[in-house]
């Protein structure tokens, strides 16, 4: 019979880019939280060897198999012809506003940026870095946007709590200087 460690690794592998929750792993493998934690530590140790190309990414309450950072250049070279997620200054600015103020409407993003962000919001939606999270209960019922697990994965963080803290004094200075006037070029 295949070991629980091999079963664990296969479930994480087959979950692909979506990852798999710890609860789902516990249920499928019929393991307690502490048993799963022990197996996860064993799996992490097996990936620490120099010859292993893999590592585990943990975000939200999920885990995903990924390649080690040292292989990034090699893999980027291979994937160079594929469309990848590239973020313009405008997209980063919009994504930052959404990350720190979510849930937030596009109009609220526009107010903070000082320009229309329609194109950028649509691009971030297509890249699955943000998602619609319902509608604001105001006239017109505008969509509310939040970041996604893909956002967490892209920036290599487990949760939004790991975002850097914002210095309110810097924000106040920027507001006094007229805010941002970058046009929305997507």
mmCIF file of N, CA, C and O in Angstrom, residues 51-104:
data_model
loop_
_atom_site.group_PDB
_atom_site.id
_atom_site.type_symbol
_atom_site.label_atom_id
_atom_site.label_comp_id
_atom_site.label_asym_id
_atom_site.label_seq_id
_atom_site.Cartn_x
_atom_site.Cartn_y
_atom_site.Cartn_z
ATOM 1 N N UNK A 51 18.746 18.369 -4.382
ATOM 2 C CA UNK A 51 18.311 17.770 -5.648
ATOM 3 C C UNK A 51 16.806 17.869 -5.891
ATOM 4 O O UNK A 51 16.339 17.568 -6.975
ATOM 5 N N UNK A 52 16.042 18.282 -4.891
ATOM 6 C CA UNK A 52 14.600 18.394 -5.079
ATOM 7 C C UNK A 52 14.260 19.748 -5.708
ATOM 8 O O UNK A 52 14.669 20.789 -5.200
ATOM 9 N N UNK A 53 13.505 19.735 -6.787
ATOM 10 C CA UNK A 53 13.126 21.002 -7.416
ATOM 11 C C UNK A 53 11.906 21.654 -6.774
ATOM 12 O O UNK A 53 11.524 22.755 -7.134
ATOM 13 N N UNK A 54 11.287 20.969 -5.808
ATOM 14 C CA UNK A 54 10.003 21.414 -5.285
ATOM 15 C C UNK A 54 10.082 22.054 -3.900
ATOM 16 O O UNK A 54 11.006 21.823 -3.136
ATOM 17 N N UNK A 55 9.055 22.838 -3.629
ATOM 18 C CA UNK A 55 8.825 23.419 -2.316
ATOM 19 C C UNK A 55 7.310 23.499 -2.136
ATOM 20 O O UNK A 55 6.551 23.288 -3.087
ATOM 21 N N UNK A 56 6.882 23.777 -0.928
ATOM 22 C CA UNK A 56 5.453 23.943 -0.664
ATOM 23 C C UNK A 56 5.153 25.415 -0.439
ATOM 24 O O UNK A 56 5.854 26.087 0.300
ATOM 25 N N UNK A 57 4.122 25.905 -1.103
ATOM 26 C CA UNK A 57 3.638 27.274 -0.882
ATOM 27 C C UNK A 57 2.393 27.171 -0.013
ATOM 28 O O UNK A 57 1.493 26.392 -0.315
ATOM 29 N N UNK A 58 2.355 27.961 1.033
ATOM 30 C CA UNK A 58 1.193 27.974 1.907
ATOM 31 C C UNK A 58 0.576 29.362 1.878
ATOM 32 O O UNK A 58 1.285 30.359 1.999
ATOM 33 N N UNK A 59 -0.725 29.430 1.675
ATOM 34 C CA UNK A 59 -1.453 30.694 1.631
ATOM 35 C C UNK A 59 -2.889 30.446 2.037
ATOM 36 O O UNK A 59 -3.414 29.362 1.835
ATOM 37 N N UNK A 60 -3.495 31.454 2.635
ATOM 38 C CA UNK A 60 -4.839 31.290 3.215
ATOM 39 C C UNK A 60 -4.809 30.030 4.060
ATOM 40 O O UNK A 60 -3.981 29.880 4.911
ATOM 41 N N UNK A 61 -5.683 29.092 3.763
ATOM 42 C CA UNK A 61 -5.672 27.813 4.488
ATOM 43 C C UNK A 61 -5.318 26.684 3.540
ATOM 44 O O UNK A 61 -5.704 25.552 3.722
ATOM 45 N N UNK A 62 -4.563 27.022 2.493
ATOM 46 C CA UNK A 62 -4.234 26.046 1.451
ATOM 47 C C UNK A 62 -2.738 25.813 1.345
ATOM 48 O O UNK A 62 -1.927 26.608 1.809
ATOM 49 N N UNK A 63 -2.406 24.723 0.668
ATOM 50 C CA UNK A 63 -1.020 24.404 0.352
ATOM 51 C C UNK A 63 -0.949 24.013 -1.127
ATOM 52 O O UNK A 63 -1.912 23.462 -1.667
ATOM 53 N N UNK A 64 0.167 24.349 -1.759
ATOM 54 C CA UNK A 64 0.341 24.086 -3.182
ATOM 55 C C UNK A 64 1.792 23.684 -3.423
ATOM 56 O O UNK A 64 2.707 24.205 -2.792
ATOM 57 N N UNK A 65 1.984 22.771 -4.352
ATOM 58 C CA UNK A 65 3.322 22.371 -4.757
ATOM 59 C C UNK A 65 3.849 23.402 -5.756
ATOM 60 O O UNK A 65 3.131 23.820 -6.659
ATOM 61 N N UNK A 66 5.098 23.823 -5.568
ATOM 62 C CA UNK A 66 5.701 24.812 -6.457
ATOM 63 C C UNK A 66 7.169 24.452 -6.669
ATOM 64 O O UNK A 66 7.730 23.635 -5.938
ATOM 65 N N UNK A 67 7.771 25.063 -7.666
ATOM 66 C CA UNK A 67 9.195 24.857 -7.877
ATOM 67 C C UNK A 67 9.970 25.848 -7.022
ATOM 68 O O UNK A 67 9.466 26.922 -6.686
ATOM 69 N N UNK A 68 11.208 25.481 -6.689
ATOM 70 C CA UNK A 68 12.042 26.334 -5.852
ATOM 71 C C UNK A 68 12.393 27.620 -6.581
ATOM 72 O O UNK A 68 12.515 27.650 -7.801
ATOM 73 N N UNK A 69 12.578 28.681 -5.791
ATOM 74 C CA UNK A 69 12.903 30.000 -6.320
ATOM 75 C C UNK A 69 14.155 30.000 -7.183
ATOM 76 O O UNK A 69 14.246 30.727 -8.164
ATOM 77 N N UNK A 70 15.121 29.171 -6.832
ATOM 78 C CA UNK A 70 16.373 29.112 -7.578
ATOM 79 C C UNK A 70 16.172 28.697 -9.035
ATOM 80 O O UNK A 70 17.042 28.909 -9.874
ATOM 81 N N UNK A 71 15.028 28.116 -9.344
ATOM 82 C CA UNK A 71 14.747 27.657 -10.703
ATOM 83 C C UNK A 71 13.945 28.678 -11.511
ATOM 84 O O UNK A 71 13.617 28.425 -12.667
ATOM 85 N N UNK A 72 13.630 29.817 -10.902
ATOM 86 C CA UNK A 72 12.780 30.814 -11.557
ATOM 87 C C UNK A 72 13.291 31.234 -12.933
ATOM 88 O O UNK A 72 12.527 31.279 -13.896
ATOM 89 N N UNK A 73 14.581 31.562 -13.043
ATOM 90 C CA UNK A 73 15.119 32.019 -14.330
ATOM 91 C C UNK A 73 14.996 30.943 -15.401
ATOM 92 O O UNK A 73 14.626 31.229 -16.536
ATOM 93 N N UNK A 74 15.305 29.711 -15.043
ATOM 94 C CA UNK A 74 15.194 28.605 -15.986
ATOM 95 C C UNK A 74 13.757 28.439 -16.464
ATOM 96 O O UNK A 74 13.480 28.335 -17.659
ATOM 97 N N UNK A 75 12.824 28.457 -15.525
ATOM 98 C CA UNK A 75 11.412 28.260 -15.858
ATOM 99 C C UNK A 75 10.871 29.454 -16.636
ATOM 100 O O UNK A 75 10.111 29.284 -17.592
ATOM 101 N N UNK A 76 11.258 30.668 -16.254
ATOM 102 C CA UNK A 76 10.829 31.860 -16.999
ATOM 103 C C UNK A 76 11.287 31.772 -18.445
ATOM 104 O O UNK A 76 10.552 32.137 -19.359
ATOM 105 N N UNK A 77 12.499 31.307 -18.648
ATOM 106 C CA UNK A 77 13.004 31.136 -20.010
ATOM 107 C C UNK A 77 12.144 30.176 -20.804
ATOM 108 O O UNK A 77 11.832 30.407 -21.961
ATOM 109 N N UNK A 78 11.746 29.093 -20.168
ATOM 110 C CA UNK A 78 10.899 28.101 -20.835
ATOM 111 C C UNK A 78 9.511 28.671 -21.143
ATOM 112 O O UNK A 78 8.950 28.437 -22.205
ATOM 113 N N UNK A 79 8.990 29.431 -20.220
ATOM 114 C CA UNK A 79 7.632 29.964 -20.366
ATOM 115 C C UNK A 79 7.581 31.326 -21.057
ATOM 116 O O UNK A 79 6.519 31.908 -21.177
ATOM 117 N N UNK A 80 8.711 31.801 -21.512
ATOM 118 C CA UNK A 80 8.806 33.159 -22.054
ATOM 119 C C UNK A 80 7.758 33.451 -23.119
ATOM 120 O O UNK A 80 7.229 34.547 -23.192
ATOM 121 N N UNK A 81 7.422 32.481 -23.926
ATOM 122 C CA UNK A 81 6.461 32.729 -24.996
ATOM 123 C C UNK A 81 5.023 32.759 -24.498
ATOM 124 O O UNK A 81 4.139 33.256 -25.169
ATOM 125 N N UNK A 82 4.769 32.229 -23.292
ATOM 126 C CA UNK A 82 3.410 32.250 -22.748
ATOM 127 C C UNK A 82 3.100 33.621 -22.165
ATOM 128 O O UNK A 82 3.977 34.322 -21.698
ATOM 129 N N UNK A 83 1.814 33.974 -22.184
ATOM 130 C CA UNK A 83 1.401 35.231 -21.563
ATOM 131 C C UNK A 83 1.489 35.077 -20.057
ATOM 132 O O UNK A 83 0.926 34.166 -19.471
ATOM 133 N N UNK A 84 2.258 35.926 -19.444
ATOM 134 C CA UNK A 84 2.411 35.845 -17.995
ATOM 135 C C UNK A 84 1.782 37.073 -17.347
ATOM 136 O O UNK A 84 1.410 38.016 -18.028
ATOM 137 N N UNK A 85 1.712 37.024 -16.047
ATOM 138 C CA UNK A 85 1.153 38.163 -15.331
ATOM 139 C C UNK A 85 2.239 39.218 -15.204
ATOM 140 O O UNK A 85 3.243 39.007 -14.543
ATOM 141 N N UNK A 86 2.042 40.308 -15.905
ATOM 142 C CA UNK A 86 2.952 41.442 -15.749
ATOM 143 C C UNK A 86 2.099 42.611 -15.284
ATOM 144 O O UNK A 86 1.002 42.825 -15.780
ATOM 145 N N UNK A 87 2.612 43.320 -14.333
ATOM 146 C CA UNK A 87 1.832 44.397 -13.747
ATOM 147 C C UNK A 87 2.491 45.738 -14.037
ATOM 148 O O UNK A 87 3.653 45.943 -13.700
ATOM 149 N N UNK A 88 1.729 46.626 -14.634
ATOM 150 C CA UNK A 88 2.196 47.981 -14.870
ATOM 151 C C UNK A 88 2.146 48.744 -13.552
ATOM 152 O O UNK A 88 1.554 48.285 -12.570
ATOM 153 N N UNK A 89 2.734 49.926 -13.533
ATOM 154 C CA UNK A 89 2.669 50.767 -12.337
ATOM 155 C C UNK A 89 1.208 51.061 -11.978
ATOM 156 O O UNK A 89 0.826 51.029 -10.815
ATOM 157 N N UNK A 90 0.398 51.309 -12.995
ATOM 158 C CA UNK A 90 -1.024 51.585 -12.784
ATOM 159 C C UNK A 90 -1.724 50.378 -12.171
ATOM 160 O O UNK A 90 -2.522 50.514 -11.233
ATOM 161 N N UNK A 91 -1.424 49.180 -12.678
ATOM 162 C CA UNK A 91 -2.048 47.965 -12.156
ATOM 163 C C UNK A 91 -1.614 47.710 -10.717
ATOM 164 O O UNK A 91 -2.438 47.346 -9.868
ATOM 165 N N UNK A 92 -0.325 47.911 -10.427
ATOM 166 C CA UNK A 92 0.165 47.734 -9.059
ATOM 167 C C UNK A 92 -0.504 48.716 -8.101
ATOM 168 O O UNK A 92 -0.885 48.354 -6.978
ATOM 169 N N UNK A 93 -0.648 49.945 -8.556
ATOM 170 C CA UNK A 93 -1.286 50.974 -7.731
ATOM 171 C C UNK A 93 -2.735 50.590 -7.431
ATOM 172 O O UNK A 93 -3.178 50.648 -6.286
ATOM 173 N N UNK A 94 -3.462 50.176 -8.456
ATOM 174 C CA UNK A 94 -4.861 49.790 -8.298
ATOM 175 C C UNK A 94 -4.978 48.564 -7.406
ATOM 176 O O UNK A 94 -5.828 48.517 -6.505
ATOM 177 N N UNK A 95 -4.125 47.584 -7.624
ATOM 178 C CA UNK A 95 -4.135 46.366 -6.825
ATOM 179 C C UNK A 95 -3.824 46.665 -5.360
ATOM 180 O O UNK A 95 -4.447 46.109 -4.450
ATOM 181 N N UNK A 96 -2.908 47.577 -5.120
ATOM 182 C CA UNK A 96 -2.567 47.974 -3.750
ATOM 183 C C UNK A 96 -3.768 48.618 -3.061
ATOM 184 O O UNK A 96 -4.078 48.306 -1.909
ATOM 185 N N UNK A 97 -4.443 49.495 -3.770
ATOM 186 C CA UNK A 97 -5.626 50.166 -3.207
ATOM 187 C C UNK A 97 -6.694 49.132 -2.849
ATOM 188 O O UNK A 97 -7.284 49.177 -1.769
ATOM 189 N N UNK A 98 -6.912 48.173 -3.742
ATOM 190 C CA UNK A 98 -7.919 47.143 -3.477
ATOM 191 C C UNK A 98 -7.487 46.276 -2.298
ATOM 192 O O UNK A 98 -8.282 45.995 -1.394
ATOM 193 N N UNK A 99 -6.216 45.876 -2.268
ATOM 194 C CA UNK A 99 -5.724 45.002 -1.189
ATOM 195 C C UNK A 99 -5.893 45.642 0.183
ATOM 196 O O UNK A 99 -6.290 44.977 1.137
ATOM 197 N N UNK A 100 -5.602 46.923 0.274
ATOM 198 C CA UNK A 100 -5.642 47.594 1.580
ATOM 199 C C UNK A 100 -7.028 48.113 1.959
ATOM 200 O O UNK A 100 -7.248 48.461 3.118
ATOM 201 N N UNK A 101 -7.955 48.182 1.008
ATOM 202 C CA UNK A 101 -9.270 48.769 1.302
ATOM 203 C C UNK A 101 -10.432 47.828 1.017
ATOM 204 O O UNK A 101 -11.576 48.265 1.021
ATOM 205 N N UNK A 102 -10.164 46.580 0.746
ATOM 206 C CA UNK A 102 -11.227 45.658 0.340
ATOM 207 C C UNK A 102 -12.221 45.373 1.443
ATOM 208 O O UNK A 102 -11.826 45.420 2.611
ATOM 209 N N UNK A 103 -13.476 45.120 1.072
ATOM 210 C CA UNK A 103 -14.035 45.224 -0.267
ATOM 211 C C UNK A 103 -14.218 46.689 -0.660
ATOM 212 O O UNK A 103 -14.529 47.528 0.182
ATOM 213 N N UNK A 104 -14.007 46.964 -1.933
ATOM 214 C CA UNK A 104 -14.029 48.342 -2.420
ATOM 215 C C UNK A 104 -14.635 48.372 -3.821
ATOM 216 O O UNK A 104 -14.481 47.426 -4.595
#
